[in-house]
Short mmCIF file of C-alpha atoms in Angstrom, two decimals:
data_model
loop_
_atom_site.label_atom_id
_atom_site.label_comp_id
_atom_site.label_asym_id
_atom_site.label_seq_id
_atom_site.Cartn_x
_atom_site.Cartn_y
_atom_site.Cartn_z
CA MET A 1 78.87 79.79 133.24
CA GLY A 2 81.97 78.68 135.15
CA LEU A 3 85.45 78.66 133.67
CA ASN A 4 85.89 75.04 132.64
CA ILE A 5 88.58 75.32 129.98
CA PRO A 6 88.49 71.68 128.78
CA ASP A 7 84.71 71.97 128.36
CA ILE A 8 85.01 75.30 126.54
CA LEU A 9 87.65 73.91 124.19
CA ASN A 10 85.53 70.82 123.56
CA ARG A 11 82.47 72.93 122.73
CA LEU A 12 84.62 74.89 120.30
CA HIS A 13 85.85 71.60 118.78
CA ILE A 14 89.37 71.94 120.15
CA ASN A 15 89.72 68.60 121.83
CA ASP A 16 93.22 67.24 122.43
CA ILE A 17 94.37 70.12 124.60
CA ASN A 18 97.58 68.42 125.72
CA ASP A 19 98.73 67.38 122.25
CA ALA A 20 99.94 69.13 119.13
CA PHE A 21 97.19 69.96 116.70
CA SER A 22 97.13 69.04 113.03
CA THR A 23 93.75 69.26 111.36
CA GLY A 24 93.47 69.28 107.59
CA ASN A 25 94.09 72.68 106.09
CA LEU A 26 94.30 74.38 109.47
CA TRP A 27 98.04 74.80 109.33
CA ALA A 28 100.70 72.22 110.11
CA SER A 29 101.27 68.61 109.19
CA SER A 30 105.02 68.49 108.73
CA ALA A 31 106.88 65.99 110.87
CA ASN A 32 109.65 68.53 111.52
CA ALA A 33 107.29 71.25 112.83
CA THR A 34 108.22 72.70 116.20
CA ILE A 35 105.82 72.63 119.13
CA LYS A 36 104.80 75.77 120.98
CA ASN A 37 103.26 75.55 124.43
CA ILE A 38 100.43 78.02 124.98
CA HIS A 39 100.08 79.42 128.50
CA SER A 40 97.37 81.72 129.79
CA PRO A 41 98.59 85.07 131.19
CA VAL A 42 95.66 84.84 133.62
CA ASP A 43 97.05 82.00 135.76
CA GLY A 44 100.17 80.85 133.92
CA LYS A 45 98.71 77.42 133.21
CA LYS A 46 99.41 75.57 129.99
CA ILE A 47 96.33 75.47 127.78
CA ALA A 48 97.70 73.45 124.88
CA ALA A 49 100.66 72.58 122.70
CA VAL A 50 100.41 73.69 119.09
CA LYS A 51 102.36 72.73 116.00
CA MET A 52 104.03 75.65 114.27
CA ALA A 53 103.80 75.70 110.50
CA VAL A 54 106.82 75.53 108.24
CA ALA A 55 107.24 76.65 104.62
CA GLY A 56 105.64 73.52 103.19
CA ASP A 57 102.53 73.99 105.32
CA TYR A 58 102.24 77.61 104.27
CA ASN A 59 102.56 76.74 100.59
CA ARG A 60 99.91 74.05 100.84
CA ALA A 61 97.52 76.55 102.41
CA VAL A 62 98.11 79.13 99.67
CA GLU A 63 97.72 76.47 96.97
CA GLN A 64 94.46 75.34 98.54
CA ALA A 65 93.20 78.93 98.66
CA ALA A 66 94.16 79.48 95.02
CA LYS A 67 92.30 76.32 94.05
CA ALA A 68 89.16 77.47 95.88
CA PHE A 69 89.09 81.00 94.46
CA PRO A 70 87.69 80.39 90.92
CA ALA A 71 84.54 78.66 92.17
CA TRP A 72 84.02 81.03 95.13
CA ARG A 73 84.16 84.18 93.00
CA GLN A 74 81.50 82.79 90.67
CA ILE A 75 78.95 82.52 93.47
CA PRO A 76 76.74 85.65 93.35
CA SER A 77 77.70 88.11 96.04
CA PRO A 78 74.29 88.00 97.80
CA LYS A 79 74.66 84.22 98.04
CA ARG A 80 78.10 84.65 99.55
CA GLY A 81 76.47 87.09 101.95
CA GLU A 82 73.97 84.43 103.01
CA ILE A 83 76.87 82.13 103.94
CA VAL A 84 78.47 84.92 105.96
CA ARG A 85 75.11 85.47 107.65
CA GLU A 86 75.15 81.84 108.80
CA ILE A 87 78.69 82.31 110.10
CA GLY A 88 77.43 85.26 112.15
CA ASP A 89 74.58 83.12 113.50
CA ALA A 90 77.04 80.36 114.44
CA LEU A 91 79.12 82.94 116.32
CA ARG A 92 75.99 83.98 118.22
CA VAL A 93 75.55 80.40 119.39
CA LYS A 94 79.21 80.11 120.43
CA LYS A 95 79.59 83.66 121.79
CA GLU A 96 79.80 82.77 125.47
CA TYR A 97 82.39 80.03 124.95
CA LEU A 98 84.51 81.91 122.43
CA GLY A 99 84.38 85.10 124.50
CA ARG A 100 85.65 83.24 127.56
CA LEU A 101 88.44 81.66 125.55
CA VAL A 102 89.46 85.09 124.21
CA SER A 103 89.64 86.40 127.78
CA TYR A 104 91.54 83.42 129.14
CA GLU A 105 94.04 83.10 126.29
CA MET A 106 94.69 86.83 125.83
CA GLY A 107 93.97 88.23 129.30
CA LYS A 108 91.38 90.90 128.55
CA SER A 109 88.30 91.24 130.73
CA LEU A 110 85.35 88.93 130.15
CA GLN A 111 83.20 91.86 129.06
CA GLU A 112 85.82 92.78 126.49
CA GLY A 113 86.16 89.17 125.37
CA LEU A 114 82.42 88.87 124.83
CA GLY A 115 82.46 92.30 123.19
CA GLU A 116 85.10 91.14 120.74
CA VAL A 117 82.92 88.23 119.65
CA GLN A 118 79.97 90.62 119.35
CA GLU A 119 82.14 92.74 117.08
CA MET A 120 82.58 89.69 114.84
CA ILE A 121 78.83 89.21 114.76
CA ASP A 122 78.30 92.88 113.94
CA ILE A 123 80.77 92.85 111.04
CA ALA A 124 79.10 89.70 109.69
CA ASP A 125 75.77 91.55 109.71
CA PHE A 126 77.42 94.52 107.99
CA ALA A 127 78.94 92.24 105.36
CA VAL A 128 75.57 90.62 104.63
CA GLY A 129 74.10 94.00 103.75
CA LEU A 130 77.24 94.93 101.85
CA SER A 131 76.90 91.84 99.67
CA ARG A 132 74.04 93.59 97.83
CA GLN A 133 75.80 96.96 97.68
CA LEU A 134 79.12 96.48 95.87
CA TYR A 135 78.30 99.51 93.76
CA GLY A 136 80.19 101.02 90.84
CA LEU A 137 79.51 104.31 89.06
CA THR A 138 78.15 105.27 85.64
CA MET A 139 80.03 108.08 83.89
CA GLN A 140 79.09 110.17 80.87
CA SER A 141 81.19 109.48 77.77
CA GLU A 142 82.31 112.31 75.52
CA ARG A 143 81.82 109.99 72.54
CA PRO A 144 78.33 109.49 71.10
CA GLN A 145 76.62 106.14 71.66
CA HIS A 146 79.16 105.03 74.22
CA ARG A 147 78.48 103.93 77.77
CA MET A 148 81.08 104.20 80.53
CA TYR A 149 80.87 102.63 83.95
CA GLU A 150 83.08 101.06 86.59
CA GLN A 151 82.76 97.80 88.46
CA TYR A 152 84.64 95.94 91.15
CA HIS A 153 86.02 92.41 90.91
CA PRO A 154 87.51 90.08 93.53
CA MET A 155 91.29 90.27 93.86
CA GLY A 156 92.03 86.65 94.78
CA ILE A 157 93.84 85.62 97.94
CA VAL A 158 93.85 88.04 100.88
CA GLY A 159 96.61 87.44 103.40
CA ILE A 160 95.64 88.44 106.94
CA ILE A 161 98.22 88.96 109.70
CA SER A 162 96.52 89.73 113.02
CA ALA A 163 97.78 90.71 116.47
CA PHE A 164 97.30 89.19 119.93
CA ASN A 165 95.32 92.06 121.46
CA PHE A 166 92.26 91.48 119.26
CA PRO A 167 92.86 87.84 118.37
CA VAL A 168 89.64 87.34 116.40
CA ALA A 169 87.80 90.63 115.78
CA VAL A 170 90.33 92.22 113.41
CA TRP A 171 90.55 89.00 111.41
CA SER A 172 86.78 89.08 111.02
CA TRP A 173 86.87 92.72 109.82
CA ASN A 174 89.01 91.53 106.95
CA ALA A 175 87.64 88.05 106.30
CA MET A 176 83.91 88.85 106.33
CA LEU A 177 84.34 91.71 103.87
CA ALA A 178 86.80 89.79 101.71
CA TRP A 179 84.42 86.83 101.47
CA VAL A 180 81.41 88.83 100.31
CA CYS A 181 83.72 90.57 97.83
CA GLY A 182 84.56 87.13 96.38
CA ASP A 183 88.08 86.77 97.79
CA VAL A 184 89.54 83.84 99.72
CA CYS A 185 91.66 84.26 102.85
CA VAL A 186 94.85 82.89 104.37
CA TRP A 187 95.11 83.91 108.02
CA LYS A 188 98.25 84.06 110.15
CA PRO A 189 97.14 84.92 113.68
CA SER A 190 99.49 85.92 116.46
CA GLU A 191 101.45 82.93 117.69
CA LYS A 192 100.61 84.17 121.21
CA THR A 193 96.88 83.52 120.74
CA PRO A 194 96.38 80.58 118.35
CA LEU A 195 93.55 78.77 120.13
CA THR A 196 90.93 81.43 119.48
CA ALA A 197 91.95 81.37 115.82
CA ILE A 198 91.57 77.59 115.70
CA ALA A 199 88.12 77.89 117.27
CA CYS A 200 87.03 80.43 114.64
CA GLN A 201 88.37 78.24 111.87
CA HIS A 202 86.26 75.31 113.08
CA ILE A 203 83.13 77.49 113.27
CA VAL A 204 83.67 78.84 109.75
CA GLN A 205 84.51 75.46 108.21
CA GLU A 206 81.33 73.88 109.60
CA ILE A 207 79.29 76.44 107.64
CA PHE A 208 81.35 76.05 104.47
CA LYS A 209 81.10 72.27 104.68
CA LYS A 210 77.33 72.51 105.04
CA HIS A 211 77.20 74.37 101.71
CA ASN A 212 79.80 72.17 99.98
CA ILE A 213 82.19 75.13 99.78
CA ASP A 214 85.87 74.33 99.34
CA GLU A 215 87.60 74.70 102.72
CA GLY A 216 90.36 76.67 100.97
CA VAL A 217 88.10 79.75 101.08
CA SER A 218 89.33 80.10 104.68
CA CYS A 219 92.82 78.85 105.48
CA LEU A 220 94.64 79.17 108.78
CA VAL A 221 98.40 79.00 109.22
CA ILE A 222 99.74 79.04 112.80
CA GLY A 223 103.35 80.14 112.66
CA GLY A 224 105.96 82.67 113.57
CA ARG A 225 107.56 85.66 111.93
CA ASP A 226 108.86 83.54 109.06
CA ILE A 227 105.30 82.78 107.92
CA GLY A 228 104.48 86.49 107.89
CA GLU A 229 107.59 87.18 105.82
CA MET A 230 106.60 84.49 103.32
CA MET A 231 103.16 86.04 103.00
CA ALA A 232 104.53 89.55 102.48
CA ASN A 233 106.84 88.35 99.71
CA ASP A 234 104.35 85.99 98.03
CA THR A 235 103.30 87.19 94.56
CA ARG A 236 100.30 84.83 94.73
CA ILE A 237 98.77 87.10 97.37
CA PRO A 238 97.68 90.43 95.83
CA LEU A 239 96.64 91.98 99.15
CA VAL A 240 98.21 91.61 102.59
CA SER A 241 96.35 93.11 105.55
CA ALA A 242 98.65 93.41 108.57
CA THR A 243 97.85 94.59 112.08
CA GLY A 244 100.62 95.13 114.61
CA SER A 245 103.55 97.35 115.45
CA THR A 246 104.85 100.10 113.20
CA ARG A 247 108.15 98.23 112.91
CA MET A 248 106.38 95.12 111.66
CA GLY A 249 104.17 97.16 109.32
CA LYS A 250 107.11 98.90 107.69
CA ALA A 251 108.72 95.55 106.97
CA VAL A 252 105.49 94.12 105.52
CA GLY A 253 104.74 97.27 103.53
CA THR A 254 108.24 97.38 102.05
CA ALA A 255 108.14 93.73 101.01
CA VAL A 256 104.66 93.97 99.47
CA ALA A 257 105.48 97.22 97.66
CA ALA A 258 108.65 95.71 96.20
CA ARG A 259 106.49 93.22 94.30
CA LEU A 260 103.86 95.91 93.49
CA GLY A 261 101.25 94.24 95.67
CA LYS A 262 98.73 96.03 97.87
CA SER A 263 98.95 96.28 101.63
CA LEU A 264 96.44 97.37 104.26
CA LEU A 265 98.36 98.42 107.35
CA GLU A 266 96.80 99.10 110.75
CA LEU A 267 99.69 99.82 113.06
CA GLY A 268 100.58 101.61 116.28
CA GLY A 269 98.78 104.44 118.02
CA ASN A 270 99.82 107.14 120.48
CA ASN A 271 96.39 108.45 121.25
CA ALA A 272 95.52 111.57 123.19
CA ILE A 273 92.45 113.13 124.78
CA ILE A 274 92.41 116.92 124.98
CA ILE A 275 90.53 118.03 128.10
CA THR A 276 89.54 121.68 127.82
CA GLU A 277 88.42 124.11 130.51
CA ASN A 278 84.89 123.61 129.12
CA ALA A 279 84.90 119.83 129.58
CA ASP A 280 82.58 117.81 131.78
CA LEU A 281 85.35 116.45 133.99
CA ASP A 282 83.35 113.48 135.24
CA MET A 283 82.65 112.40 131.67
CA ALA A 284 86.27 112.98 130.75
CA LEU A 285 87.38 110.82 133.68
CA VAL A 286 85.37 107.82 132.49
CA GLY A 287 86.72 108.12 128.95
CA ALA A 288 90.31 108.53 130.10
CA LEU A 289 90.13 105.68 132.61
CA PHE A 290 88.71 103.06 130.25
CA GLY A 291 90.98 104.22 127.43
CA ALA A 292 94.08 103.90 129.60
CA VAL A 293 93.43 100.66 131.52
CA GLY A 294 91.03 98.74 129.25
CA THR A 295 92.74 95.61 127.89
CA ALA A 296 95.59 96.61 130.27
CA GLY A 297 96.57 99.35 127.84
CA GLN A 298 97.13 96.85 125.04
CA ARG A 299 94.83 98.36 122.43
CA CYS A 300 96.17 100.29 119.46
CA THR A 301 93.51 102.86 120.42
CA SER A 302 94.42 102.92 124.13
CA THR A 303 94.70 106.39 125.63
CA ARG A 304 98.41 107.14 126.08
CA ARG A 305 98.29 110.91 126.70
CA LEU A 306 95.96 113.37 128.41
CA ILE A 307 96.49 116.97 127.26
CA ILE A 308 94.80 119.05 129.96
CA HIS A 309 94.08 122.78 130.13
CA GLU A 310 96.09 124.48 132.84
CA SER A 311 92.96 125.85 134.56
CA VAL A 312 91.58 122.37 135.29
CA TYR A 313 94.86 120.44 135.34
CA GLU A 314 95.27 120.04 139.10
CA GLN A 315 91.57 119.36 139.67
CA PHE A 316 91.46 116.65 137.02
CA LYS A 317 94.76 115.15 138.15
CA GLN A 318 93.35 114.65 141.63
CA LYS A 319 90.21 113.04 140.22
CA LEU A 320 92.41 110.72 138.19
CA VAL A 321 94.64 109.75 141.13
CA SER A 322 91.56 108.98 143.22
CA ALA A 323 90.01 106.88 140.46
CA TYR A 324 93.23 104.90 139.90
CA GLY A 325 93.17 104.00 143.57
CA GLN A 326 89.87 102.21 142.99
CA ILE A 327 90.94 100.07 140.02
CA ARG A 328 90.63 96.38 140.77
CA ILE A 329 93.29 94.20 139.14
CA GLY A 330 93.08 90.44 138.87
CA ASP A 331 91.52 87.52 137.03
CA PRO A 332 89.84 89.11 134.00
CA LEU A 333 87.10 86.49 134.01
CA ASP A 334 85.98 87.83 137.37
CA GLU A 335 83.60 90.60 136.35
CA ASN A 336 84.39 92.52 139.56
CA ASN A 337 87.87 93.29 138.22
CA HIS A 338 88.64 96.19 135.92
CA MET A 339 92.00 95.09 134.54
CA GLY A 340 93.68 91.79 133.82
CA PRO A 341 97.28 90.86 132.95
CA LEU A 342 99.63 91.85 130.18
CA ILE A 343 100.01 89.23 127.49
CA ASP A 344 103.35 87.76 128.64
CA HIS A 345 106.58 88.34 130.57
CA ASP A 346 108.19 90.18 127.66
CA ALA A 347 105.36 92.72 127.79
CA VAL A 348 105.91 93.14 131.54
CA ASN A 349 109.61 93.80 131.00
CA LEU A 350 108.84 96.37 128.30
CA TYR A 351 106.43 98.09 130.68
CA LEU A 352 109.01 98.22 133.49
CA ASP A 353 111.69 99.47 131.11
CA SER A 354 109.38 102.24 129.86
CA ILE A 355 108.78 103.42 133.42
CA GLU A 356 112.52 103.71 134.03
CA LYS A 357 113.04 105.57 130.75
CA CYS A 358 110.26 107.98 131.66
CA LYS A 359 111.85 108.69 135.04
CA ALA A 360 115.26 109.17 133.41
CA GLU A 361 113.86 111.83 131.10
CA GLY A 362 112.27 113.72 133.99
CA GLY A 363 108.82 112.17 134.22
CA LYS A 364 107.14 112.54 137.62
CA PHE A 365 104.84 109.66 138.56
CA VAL A 366 101.69 110.70 140.41
CA VAL A 367 100.45 107.09 140.39
CA ASP A 368 103.30 104.61 140.75
CA GLY A 369 103.60 101.51 138.63
CA GLY A 370 105.30 98.18 139.15
CA LYS A 371 104.84 94.46 138.87
CA LEU A 372 102.29 92.80 141.16
CA GLU A 373 103.41 89.87 143.26
CA GLY A 374 101.63 87.19 145.25
CA GLU A 375 99.55 84.08 144.69
CA LYS A 376 96.77 86.08 143.06
CA TYR A 377 99.24 87.22 140.40
CA ALA A 378 101.17 83.96 140.07
CA SER A 379 101.41 84.12 136.27
CA GLY A 380 103.85 87.03 136.64
CA CYS A 381 101.95 89.10 134.04
CA TYR A 382 100.05 91.51 136.29
CA VAL A 383 101.16 95.13 136.67
CA LYS A 384 99.90 98.37 138.19
CA PRO A 385 98.44 101.00 135.88
CA CYS A 386 100.40 104.19 136.40
CA VAL A 387 100.28 107.91 135.59
CA ALA A 388 103.18 110.31 134.95
CA GLU A 389 103.49 114.04 134.39
CA VAL A 390 105.71 114.57 131.34
CA GLU A 391 106.61 116.82 128.44
CA ASN A 392 105.22 115.75 125.08
CA HIS A 393 108.67 115.79 123.44
CA TYR A 394 110.14 113.12 125.75
CA ASN A 395 111.46 110.25 123.66
CA ILE A 396 109.47 107.68 125.65
CA VAL A 397 106.26 109.67 125.12
CA GLN A 398 106.87 109.72 121.38
CA HIS A 399 106.84 105.91 121.29
CA GLU A 400 103.91 103.57 121.75
CA THR A 401 104.22 101.45 124.89
CA PHE A 402 101.70 98.61 124.86
CA ALA A 403 100.98 98.83 128.58
CA PRO A 404 98.86 100.83 131.08
CA ILE A 405 101.11 103.90 131.33
CA LEU A 406 99.28 107.23 131.02
CA TYR A 407 101.10 110.53 130.41
CA LEU A 408 99.78 113.94 131.54
CA VAL A 409 100.65 117.09 129.58
CA LYS A 410 99.55 120.66 130.41
CA TYR A 411 98.50 123.27 127.82
CA LYS A 412 97.43 126.95 127.67
CA THR A 413 95.58 127.40 124.33
CA LEU A 414 93.65 125.02 122.10
CA ASP A 415 96.02 125.74 119.22
CA GLU A 416 98.87 124.57 121.44
CA ALA A 417 96.90 121.48 122.51
CA ILE A 418 96.27 120.46 118.90
CA VAL A 419 99.97 120.86 118.10
CA LEU A 420 100.78 118.61 121.06
CA GLN A 421 98.11 116.09 120.05
CA ASN A 422 99.55 115.90 116.53
CA GLY A 423 103.16 116.05 117.69
CA VAL A 424 103.86 112.31 117.66
CA PRO A 425 104.74 109.97 114.76
CA GLN A 426 101.48 108.00 115.05
CA GLY A 427 98.03 109.14 113.93
CA LEU A 428 95.34 106.66 114.89
CA SER A 429 92.73 107.86 117.40
CA SER A 430 92.10 111.18 119.14
CA SER A 431 89.44 112.93 121.18
CA ILE A 432 88.50 116.24 122.72
CA MET A 433 86.38 116.70 125.81
CA THR A 434 84.51 120.01 125.64
CA GLY A 435 81.09 121.59 125.92
CA ASN A 436 82.16 124.38 123.57
CA LEU A 437 80.98 124.01 119.97
CA ARG A 438 83.77 126.17 118.57
CA GLU A 439 86.43 124.05 120.26
CA ALA A 440 84.84 120.86 118.96
CA GLU A 441 84.63 122.15 115.39
CA GLN A 442 88.22 123.43 115.45
CA PHE A 443 89.41 120.01 116.61
CA LEU A 444 87.53 118.28 113.77
CA SER A 445 88.57 120.79 111.09
CA SER A 446 91.41 120.36 108.61
CA ALA A 447 93.55 122.39 111.03
CA GLY A 448 92.66 120.06 113.91
CA SER A 449 93.43 116.42 114.67
CA ASP A 450 95.59 114.66 112.09
CA CYS A 451 94.36 111.21 113.13
CA GLY A 452 92.22 108.78 111.19
CA ILE A 453 89.73 108.76 114.07
CA ALA A 454 88.64 111.91 115.91
CA GLY A 455 85.85 112.16 118.45
CA VAL A 456 84.16 114.71 120.64
CA ASN A 457 83.18 113.81 124.21
CA ILE A 458 84.10 110.17 123.77
CA GLY A 459 87.30 108.28 124.55
CA THR A 460 89.93 107.17 122.06
CA SER A 461 89.10 103.49 122.51
CA GLY A 462 86.06 101.53 121.37
CA ALA A 463 85.31 102.17 117.69
CA GLU A 464 82.09 100.95 116.06
CA ILE A 465 82.26 98.73 112.98
CA GLY A 466 80.13 101.09 110.87
CA GLY A 467 82.98 103.55 110.35
CA ALA A 468 86.25 102.93 108.54
CA PHE A 469 88.95 102.11 111.11
CA GLY A 470 92.58 103.15 110.73
CA GLY A 471 95.01 106.02 110.95
CA GLU A 472 97.66 108.13 109.30
CA LYS A 473 101.44 108.62 109.52
CA ASP A 474 103.14 105.70 111.32
CA THR A 475 99.74 104.07 111.83
CA GLY A 476 99.98 103.00 108.20
CA GLY A 477 97.13 104.70 106.34
CA GLY A 478 94.97 101.58 106.03
CA ARG A 479 91.21 101.44 106.57
CA GLU A 480 89.31 98.37 107.74
CA SER A 481 85.76 97.52 108.81
CA GLY A 482 82.93 99.88 107.79
CA SER A 483 82.14 102.69 105.35
CA ASP A 484 83.72 101.96 101.95
CA ALA A 485 86.69 99.99 103.33
CA TRP A 486 85.42 97.06 101.21
CA LYS A 487 86.94 98.63 98.12
CA VAL A 488 90.48 97.72 99.19
CA TYR A 489 89.58 94.01 98.84
CA MET A 490 88.59 94.43 95.20
CA ARG A 491 90.14 95.54 91.92
CA ARG A 492 88.47 98.45 90.14
CA GLN A 493 87.72 98.22 86.44
CA THR A 494 86.52 100.97 84.10
CA ASN A 495 84.36 99.69 81.24
CA THR A 496 83.42 101.42 77.97
CA ILE A 497 80.85 99.99 75.55
CA ASN A 498 80.57 101.36 72.01
CA TYR A 499 77.12 100.57 70.63
CA SER A 500 77.47 102.84 67.55
CA LYS A 501 78.42 101.77 64.02
CA THR A 502 81.64 103.80 64.01
CA LEU A 503 84.77 104.01 66.11
CA PRO A 504 85.24 107.60 67.29
CA LEU A 505 88.37 108.30 69.32
CA ALA A 506 88.56 110.21 72.60
CA GLN A 507 89.64 113.85 72.67
CA GLY A 508 88.41 114.24 69.08
CA ILE A 509 91.52 112.56 67.63
CA LYS A 510 91.22 111.62 63.94
CA PHE A 511 92.87 108.50 62.55
CA ASP A 512 91.53 108.10 59.02
CA LEU A 513 92.97 105.50 56.68
#
């Protein structure tokens, strides 16, 4: 399939690519809405102009969601699951087109764009099965002829704030689970990648319309930071799921907590791979390379640090330098290329600034970075992936830079390596490369990695949907996707039924009249 953007947009029901959009409950209808031009980081070309929502648009979306909730929650969960199954099937049909749009709008490789849509399909399948497994527990009562059990009920409106780097997959982690749980959703995608969100909204609404489901079950609001702030402070929204920077997450978490709401935060990562003297260095190289340059280093799970045993440090460094020399950078829709552009010029400037800060602190670059010039890189968003030898305590190393900068740190003992691995504010993903069982078990023990995700002989990037996804410390503590992450989208209720002819009190308390 060639890259014919007007055809792709048309097949995804995004038609007037040169005009502002305003489609029903999608987001904006106000006459005073501002217009944002959307340009691809791949070639710098304008894809579309999009209306940005204002407060009135946001409120209409929330009101529509609130109106849809009572009927949606009354549909049996397995029936809701059947509707989600059809959404997954519709995504299968549109996978090629949506995957290409993800790659073109965001800049990730075509394989990663298609993989992101596959992730949506996978979470839909997971949610279908989950729709018959929203289990509670039965407990034993201390009172005779009493039955105790717990059950889970829908919460209401789930607000979803997603980031540009996974413009559709992370939304689907939240929305698919929320829907089978009986919730309705209001989605604020990144204003940098609105077209993929619009495409998903059209796909979902076609299925809902087929089943005469109120379109308010899935609302989309394209807007800026002000819309996110409204959502965080909105008492009508009991749960806000936010993905993005730690700075953003702290603001959202503070606002939601102030009104005693619930937040699910999936924030920054500063992920490391420990490479021991017992590692398969060729395997470690593959994991480190994809983790560092995949999505141009713009994943929250991207590999930022390699903590390498001193006995294999120089050998592995040379392997890494050689491999970096073979990385092909260019149009991400060309499957011969390994790495595409950063999302925009601001990201490029942050990358360049981080390189200078690293040098100022004493970092020694073994693979130089810089901005790429020339007709092939005309969008101005292409950079070189680079590698620096550093100390773990450097200020720049302690921060997450959303760019392909990889830091090398040397260690002597595994205890030291684990301290280095844990010695950053973030706690998302981690890995150890080793053929030694004792080293692997120590890394996974309570005295090992402090991250929400820890792997052995795999990279830090590329989680499966079956496991709960998220991290600790400045990563926010939230869990999305698989395992029992569904429970965050529901309210827990403990029930006690007295089927006796008396009213005994707990703890043997007597209250006789």
